[in-house]
Coordinates of C-alpha atoms and ligand atoms in Angstrom, one line a residue:
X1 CA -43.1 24.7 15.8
X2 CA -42.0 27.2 18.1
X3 CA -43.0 26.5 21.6
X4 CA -43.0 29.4 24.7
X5 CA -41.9 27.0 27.5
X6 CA -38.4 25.9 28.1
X7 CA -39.4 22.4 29.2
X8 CA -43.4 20.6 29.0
X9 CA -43.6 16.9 29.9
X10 CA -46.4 16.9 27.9
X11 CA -46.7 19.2 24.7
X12 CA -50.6 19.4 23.2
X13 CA -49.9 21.1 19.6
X14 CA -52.9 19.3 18.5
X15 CA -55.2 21.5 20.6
X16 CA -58.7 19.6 21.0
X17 CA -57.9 16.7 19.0
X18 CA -54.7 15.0 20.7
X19 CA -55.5 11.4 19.4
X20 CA -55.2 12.7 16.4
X21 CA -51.2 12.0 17.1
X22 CA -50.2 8.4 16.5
X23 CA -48.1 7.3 19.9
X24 CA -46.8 4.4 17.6
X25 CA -44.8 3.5 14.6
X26 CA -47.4 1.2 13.8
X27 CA -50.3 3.7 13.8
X28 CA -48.1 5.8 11.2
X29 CA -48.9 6.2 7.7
X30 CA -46.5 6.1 4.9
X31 CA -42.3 6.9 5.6
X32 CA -42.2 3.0 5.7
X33 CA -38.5 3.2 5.2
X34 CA -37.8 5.3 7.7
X35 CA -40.1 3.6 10.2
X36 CA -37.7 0.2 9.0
X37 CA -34.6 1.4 9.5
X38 CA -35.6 3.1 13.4
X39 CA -37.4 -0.3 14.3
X40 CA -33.8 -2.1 13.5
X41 CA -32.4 0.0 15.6
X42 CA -35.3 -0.1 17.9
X43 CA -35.1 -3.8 18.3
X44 CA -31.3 -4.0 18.4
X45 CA -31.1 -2.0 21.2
X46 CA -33.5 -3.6 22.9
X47 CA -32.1 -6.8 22.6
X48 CA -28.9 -5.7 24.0
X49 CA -30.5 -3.7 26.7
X50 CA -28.4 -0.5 25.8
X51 CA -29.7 2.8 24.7
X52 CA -30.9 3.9 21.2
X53 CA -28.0 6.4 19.6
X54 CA -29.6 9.8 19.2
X55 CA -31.1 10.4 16.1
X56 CA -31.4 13.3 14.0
X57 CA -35.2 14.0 12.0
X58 CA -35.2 17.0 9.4
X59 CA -37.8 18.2 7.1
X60 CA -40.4 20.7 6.2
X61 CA -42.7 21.4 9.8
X62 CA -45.7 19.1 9.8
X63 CA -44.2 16.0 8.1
X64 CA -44.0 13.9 11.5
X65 CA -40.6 14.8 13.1
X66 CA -42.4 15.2 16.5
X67 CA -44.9 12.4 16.0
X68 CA -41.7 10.2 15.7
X69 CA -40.2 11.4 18.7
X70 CA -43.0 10.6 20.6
X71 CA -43.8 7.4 19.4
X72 CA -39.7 6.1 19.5
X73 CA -39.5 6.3 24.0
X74 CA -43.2 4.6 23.8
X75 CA -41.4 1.7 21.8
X76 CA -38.5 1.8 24.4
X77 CA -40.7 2.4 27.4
X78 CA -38.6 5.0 28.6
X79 CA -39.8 8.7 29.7
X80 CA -39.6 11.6 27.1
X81 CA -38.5 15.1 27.8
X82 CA -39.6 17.9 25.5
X83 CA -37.4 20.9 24.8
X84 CA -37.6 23.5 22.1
X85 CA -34.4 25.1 20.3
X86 CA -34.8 28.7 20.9
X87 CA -35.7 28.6 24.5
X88 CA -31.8 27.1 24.8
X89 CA -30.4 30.4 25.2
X90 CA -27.2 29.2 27.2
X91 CA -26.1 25.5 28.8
X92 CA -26.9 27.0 31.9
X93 CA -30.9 26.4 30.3
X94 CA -30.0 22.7 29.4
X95 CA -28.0 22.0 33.2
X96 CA -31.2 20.7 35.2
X97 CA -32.6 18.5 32.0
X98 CA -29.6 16.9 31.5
X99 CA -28.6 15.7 35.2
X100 CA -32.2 15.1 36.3
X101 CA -32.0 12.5 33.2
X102 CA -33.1 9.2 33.6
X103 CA -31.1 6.1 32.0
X104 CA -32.2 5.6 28.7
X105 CA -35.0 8.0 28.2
X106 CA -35.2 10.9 25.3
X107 CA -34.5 14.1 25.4
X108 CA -36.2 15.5 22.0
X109 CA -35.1 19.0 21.1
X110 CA -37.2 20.5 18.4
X111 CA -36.2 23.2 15.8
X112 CA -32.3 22.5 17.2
X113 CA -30.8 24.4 14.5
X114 CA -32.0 27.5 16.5
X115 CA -29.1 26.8 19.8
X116 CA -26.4 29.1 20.2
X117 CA -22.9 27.7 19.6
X118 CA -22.4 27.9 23.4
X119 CA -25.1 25.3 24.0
X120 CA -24.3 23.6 20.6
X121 CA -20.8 22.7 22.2
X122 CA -22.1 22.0 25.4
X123 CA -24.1 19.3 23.7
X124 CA -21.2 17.7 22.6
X125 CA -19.6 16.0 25.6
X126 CA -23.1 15.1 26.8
X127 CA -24.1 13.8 23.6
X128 CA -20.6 11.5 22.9
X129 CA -19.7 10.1 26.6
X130 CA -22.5 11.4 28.5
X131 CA -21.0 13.3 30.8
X132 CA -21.0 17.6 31.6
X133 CA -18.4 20.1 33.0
X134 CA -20.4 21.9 36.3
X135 CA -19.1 25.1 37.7
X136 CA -19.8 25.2 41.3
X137 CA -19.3 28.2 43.4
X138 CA -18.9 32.0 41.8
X139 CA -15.6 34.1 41.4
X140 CA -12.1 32.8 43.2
X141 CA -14.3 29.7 45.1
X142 CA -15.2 28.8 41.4
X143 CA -14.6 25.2 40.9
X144 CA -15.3 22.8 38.0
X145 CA -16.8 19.0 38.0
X146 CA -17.2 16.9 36.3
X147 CA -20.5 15.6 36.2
X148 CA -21.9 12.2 34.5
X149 CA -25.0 12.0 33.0
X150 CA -26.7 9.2 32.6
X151 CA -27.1 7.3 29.5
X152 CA -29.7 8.8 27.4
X153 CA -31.1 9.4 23.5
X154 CA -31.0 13.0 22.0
X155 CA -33.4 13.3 19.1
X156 CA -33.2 16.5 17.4
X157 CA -35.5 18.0 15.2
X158 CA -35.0 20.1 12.5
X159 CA -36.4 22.2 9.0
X160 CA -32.9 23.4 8.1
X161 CA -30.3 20.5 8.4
X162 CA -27.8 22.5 6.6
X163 CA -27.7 25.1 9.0
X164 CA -26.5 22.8 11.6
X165 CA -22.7 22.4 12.2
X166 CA -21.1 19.5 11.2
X167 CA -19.2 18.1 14.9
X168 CA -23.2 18.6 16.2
X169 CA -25.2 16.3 12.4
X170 CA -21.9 14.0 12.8
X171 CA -22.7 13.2 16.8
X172 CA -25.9 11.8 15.9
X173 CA -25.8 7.7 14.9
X174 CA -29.0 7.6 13.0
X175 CA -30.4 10.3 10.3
X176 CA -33.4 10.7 9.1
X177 CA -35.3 12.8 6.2
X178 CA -38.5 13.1 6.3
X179 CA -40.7 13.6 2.4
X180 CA -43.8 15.2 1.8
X181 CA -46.7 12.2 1.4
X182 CA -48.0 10.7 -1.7
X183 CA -52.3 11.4 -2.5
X184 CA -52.7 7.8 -1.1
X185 CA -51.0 8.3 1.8
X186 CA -53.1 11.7 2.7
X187 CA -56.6 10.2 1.6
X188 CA -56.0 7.1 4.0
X189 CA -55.0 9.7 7.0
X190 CA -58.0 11.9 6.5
X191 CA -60.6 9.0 6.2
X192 CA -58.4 7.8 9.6
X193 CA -59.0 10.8 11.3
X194 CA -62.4 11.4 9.6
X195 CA -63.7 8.3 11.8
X196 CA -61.5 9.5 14.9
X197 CA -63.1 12.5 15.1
X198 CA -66.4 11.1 14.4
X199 CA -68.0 12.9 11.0
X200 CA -68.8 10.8 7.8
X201 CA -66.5 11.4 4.9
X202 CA -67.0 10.5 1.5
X203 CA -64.2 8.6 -0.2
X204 CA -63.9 11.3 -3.0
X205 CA -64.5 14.0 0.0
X206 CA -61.3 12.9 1.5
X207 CA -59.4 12.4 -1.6
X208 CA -60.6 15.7 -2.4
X209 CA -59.0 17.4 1.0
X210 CA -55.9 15.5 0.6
X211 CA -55.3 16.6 -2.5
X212 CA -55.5 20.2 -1.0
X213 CA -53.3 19.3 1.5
X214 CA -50.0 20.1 0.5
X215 CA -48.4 16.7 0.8
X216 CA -48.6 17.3 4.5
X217 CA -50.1 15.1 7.3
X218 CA -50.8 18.8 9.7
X219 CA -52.5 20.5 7.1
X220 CA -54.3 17.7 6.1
X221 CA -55.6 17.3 9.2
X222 CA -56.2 21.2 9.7
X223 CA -58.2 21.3 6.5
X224 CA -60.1 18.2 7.7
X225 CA -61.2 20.1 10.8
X226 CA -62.1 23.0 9.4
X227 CA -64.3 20.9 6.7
X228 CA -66.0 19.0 9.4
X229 CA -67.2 22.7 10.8
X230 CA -68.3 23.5 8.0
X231 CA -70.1 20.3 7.5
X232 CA -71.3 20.5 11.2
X233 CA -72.8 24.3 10.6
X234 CA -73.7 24.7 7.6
X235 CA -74.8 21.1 5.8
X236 CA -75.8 18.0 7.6
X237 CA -72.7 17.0 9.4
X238 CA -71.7 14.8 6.3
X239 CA -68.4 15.4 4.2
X240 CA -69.5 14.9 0.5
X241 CA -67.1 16.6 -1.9
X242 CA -69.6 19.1 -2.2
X243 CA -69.1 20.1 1.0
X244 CA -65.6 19.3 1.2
X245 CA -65.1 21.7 -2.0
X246 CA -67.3 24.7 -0.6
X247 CA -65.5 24.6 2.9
X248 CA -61.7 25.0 1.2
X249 CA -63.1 27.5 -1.5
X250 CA -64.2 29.6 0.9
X251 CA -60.9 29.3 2.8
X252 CA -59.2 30.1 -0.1
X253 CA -57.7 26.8 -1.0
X254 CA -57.4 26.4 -4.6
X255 CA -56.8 23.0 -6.5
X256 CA -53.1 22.8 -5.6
X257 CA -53.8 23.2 -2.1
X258 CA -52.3 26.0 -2.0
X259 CA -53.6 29.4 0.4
X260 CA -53.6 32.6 0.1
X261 CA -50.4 33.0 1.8
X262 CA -48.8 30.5 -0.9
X263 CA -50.5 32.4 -3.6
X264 CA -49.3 35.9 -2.2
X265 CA -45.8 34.6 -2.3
X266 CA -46.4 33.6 -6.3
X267 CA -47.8 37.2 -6.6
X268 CA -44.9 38.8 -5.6
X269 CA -42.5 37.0 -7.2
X270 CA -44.8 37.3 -10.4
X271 CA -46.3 40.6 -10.2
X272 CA -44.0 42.7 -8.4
X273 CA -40.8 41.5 -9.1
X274 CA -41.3 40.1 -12.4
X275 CA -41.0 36.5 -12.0
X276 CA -37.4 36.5 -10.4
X277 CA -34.3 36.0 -10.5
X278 CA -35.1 37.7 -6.9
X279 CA -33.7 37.1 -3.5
X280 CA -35.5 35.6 -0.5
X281 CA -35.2 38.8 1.4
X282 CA -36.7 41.0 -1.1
X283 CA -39.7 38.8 -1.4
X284 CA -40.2 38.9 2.3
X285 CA -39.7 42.7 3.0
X286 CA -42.2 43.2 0.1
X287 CA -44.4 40.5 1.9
X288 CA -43.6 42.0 5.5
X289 CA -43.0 39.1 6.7
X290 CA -39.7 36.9 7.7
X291 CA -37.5 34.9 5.2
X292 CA -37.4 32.2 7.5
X293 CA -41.3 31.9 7.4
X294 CA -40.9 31.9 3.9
X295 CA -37.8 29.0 3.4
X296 CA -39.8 27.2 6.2
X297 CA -43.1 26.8 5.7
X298 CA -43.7 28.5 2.4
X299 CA -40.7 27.8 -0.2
X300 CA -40.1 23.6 0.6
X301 CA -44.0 22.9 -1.5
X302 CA -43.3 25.4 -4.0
X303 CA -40.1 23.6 -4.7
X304 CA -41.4 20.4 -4.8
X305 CA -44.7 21.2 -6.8
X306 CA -41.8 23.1 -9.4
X307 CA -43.6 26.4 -9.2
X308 CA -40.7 27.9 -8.2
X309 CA -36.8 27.1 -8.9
X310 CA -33.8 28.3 -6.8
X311 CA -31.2 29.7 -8.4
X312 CA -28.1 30.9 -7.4
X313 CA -29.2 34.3 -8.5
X314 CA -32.8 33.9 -6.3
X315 CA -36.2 32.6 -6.7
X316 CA -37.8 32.2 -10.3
X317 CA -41.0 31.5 -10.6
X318 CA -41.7 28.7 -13.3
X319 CA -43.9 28.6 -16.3
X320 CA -46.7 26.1 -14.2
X321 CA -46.7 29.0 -11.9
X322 CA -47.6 32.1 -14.6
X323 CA -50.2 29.5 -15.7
X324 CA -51.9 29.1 -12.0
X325 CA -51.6 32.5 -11.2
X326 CA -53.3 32.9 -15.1
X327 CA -50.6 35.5 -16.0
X328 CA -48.8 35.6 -19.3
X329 CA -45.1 34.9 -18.8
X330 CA -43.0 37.9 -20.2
X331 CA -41.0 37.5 -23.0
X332 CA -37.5 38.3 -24.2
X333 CA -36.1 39.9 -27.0
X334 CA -35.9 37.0 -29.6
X335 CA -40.2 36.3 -28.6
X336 CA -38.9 33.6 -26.1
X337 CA -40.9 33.3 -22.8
X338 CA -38.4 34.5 -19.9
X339 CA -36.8 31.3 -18.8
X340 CA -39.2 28.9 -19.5
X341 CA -40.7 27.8 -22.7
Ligands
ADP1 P1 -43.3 18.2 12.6 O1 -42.7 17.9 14.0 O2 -42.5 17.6 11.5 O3 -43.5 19.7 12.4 P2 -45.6 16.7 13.6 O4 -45.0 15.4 14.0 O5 -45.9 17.7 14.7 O6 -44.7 17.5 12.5 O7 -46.9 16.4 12.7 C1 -48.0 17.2 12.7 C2 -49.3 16.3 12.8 O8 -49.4 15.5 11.6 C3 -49.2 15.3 14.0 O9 -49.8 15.8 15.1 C4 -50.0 14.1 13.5 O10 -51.3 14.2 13.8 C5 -49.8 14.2 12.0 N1 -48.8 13.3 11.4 C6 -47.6 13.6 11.1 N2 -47.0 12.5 10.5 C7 -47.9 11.5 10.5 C8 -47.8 10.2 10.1 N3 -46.8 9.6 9.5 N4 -49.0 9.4 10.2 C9 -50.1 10.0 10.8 N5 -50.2 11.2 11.2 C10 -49.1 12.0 11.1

């Protein structure tokens, strides 16, 4: 989620709909391991009055990295600070946030696979004994200090944990992976935020959105809002899975939740380039669009859904996904489907 401002105290990615967000672990649905092993932690260090070590989240965007970090300094009472990655574009960037710190609070740095090395190493003195070199003055007056920070929680959030260094994943004390949600999961968020946003549902209706959902509590929700539109405008306000089935088809959702951005991937891998092997590049200069998009957003459901494989060759599209696209696989020489049988 790439944000424009260096620094917002208070960061509205849900446009209209902000309760939509739970601002506790309690009001979260499913990652019940997770939310067991941060409450531990949680509780320990409030028992012993000390700060909570600074926790790593990575996963696929929409999945609840943020929602945690806002709902961990609500069960600390301390003051969160939002910062995003790529706006990091030298310590100098991080200086103010990190002296104007107050004890204990979080600092939550989102997409932090995207800091330069400069600020990566930067990090790492603040991160381990909480304290920064300064350099006062310019030229011969130059002088450095040593500057200590007050104690305080980094939580990082990342899609791409292996693109982060090792000295910067090994600073942080607790880990956490976040999975795509099950169809119970989903169905009991959209009725949840059904009723928040006021519009009847059907229990099928919101079985049927989650299941278009992608395993993914943002899109869920997105699809949610655009079905209560299209309940609002063009039936009686009422999600039946009539209605909930008309809205997606005419968004282009299709019965594995997947849109047409999903399915133009598929086609390119299928059509153009034969079902793979093909590299990530090719797909996304054929695509004109970015292979971090792709690996971000695009590639982590594919995986998981096995219409796609990674290979060490490149992407290969998998039998399931000839079938859904309704394209015969092509065959080898011996009468074999490529790849799959
Ligand atoms: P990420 O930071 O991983 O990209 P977010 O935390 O911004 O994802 O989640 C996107 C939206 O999905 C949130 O605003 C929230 O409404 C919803 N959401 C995410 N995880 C959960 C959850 N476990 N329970 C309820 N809602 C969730």
């Amino acid at each position: 989620m790439a944000r424009e401002t260096l620094i917002s105290k208070n960061p509205d990615p849900e446009g209209d709909d902000p309760n939509l967000r739970p601002s506790a672990m309690s009001q979260m649905i499913g990652q019940r391991e997770v939310i067991e092993r941060l409450r531990i932690a949680i509780d320990a260090a409030r028992a012993r009055n000390e700060t909570l070590g600074h926790i790593l989240f990575d996963g696929p965007p929409g999945l609840g990295k943020t929602t945690f970090a806002h709902c961990i300094p609500n069960e600390m009472d301390v003051h969160i600070d939002f910062l995003s990655g790529p706006s990091l574009k030298a310590p100098k960037d991080l200086v103010p946030n990190l002296t104007n710190l107050q004890a204990r609070q979080v600092l939550f740095i989102d997409e932090i696979h995207r800091i330069p090395k400069a600020v990566e190493e930067y990090l790492y003195t603040a991160m381990e004994d909480f304290r920064i070199d300064l350099i006062l003055g310019e030229g011969l007056n130059a002088r450095t200090h040593n500057f200590k920070l007050k104690p305080f929680t980094l939580i990082g959030a990342t899609t791409r944990a292996g693109m982060l260094s090792g000295p910067l994943r090994d600073r942080f004390q607790i880990r956490e992976h976040l999975d795509f949600y099950s169809l119970d999961e989903l169905t009991q968020l959209v009725e949840r935020n059904a009723n928040k946003l006021k519009v009847a549902i059907a229990p099928d209706a919101a079985a049927f959105v989650a299941e278009r959902s992608r395993s993914t509590p943002r899109i869920a929700n997105n699809r949610l809002r655009w079905v209560r539109d299209y309940a609002q405008s063009r039936a009686d306000g009422k999600i039946s899975i009539a209605v909930a089935e008309a809205a997606l088809t005419m968004a282009g959702i299709d019965n594995l939740g997947l849109d047409r951005l999903d399915r133009r991937y598929l086609e390119t891998l299928i059509r153009v380039c034969g079902g793979g092997p093909t590299g990530i590049e090719t797909i996304a200069a054929t695509m004109n669009t970015s292979s971090d998009t792709l690996e971000d957003e695009i590639e982590p459901f594919l995986l998981r859904s096995e219409l796609i494989l990674r290979t060490p060759r490149g992407r290969v599209a998998s039998a399931k996904a000839f079938e859904h696209l309704r394209i015969a696989p092509r065959s080898t020489k011996d009468g074999q489907p490529r790849l799959f049988g």
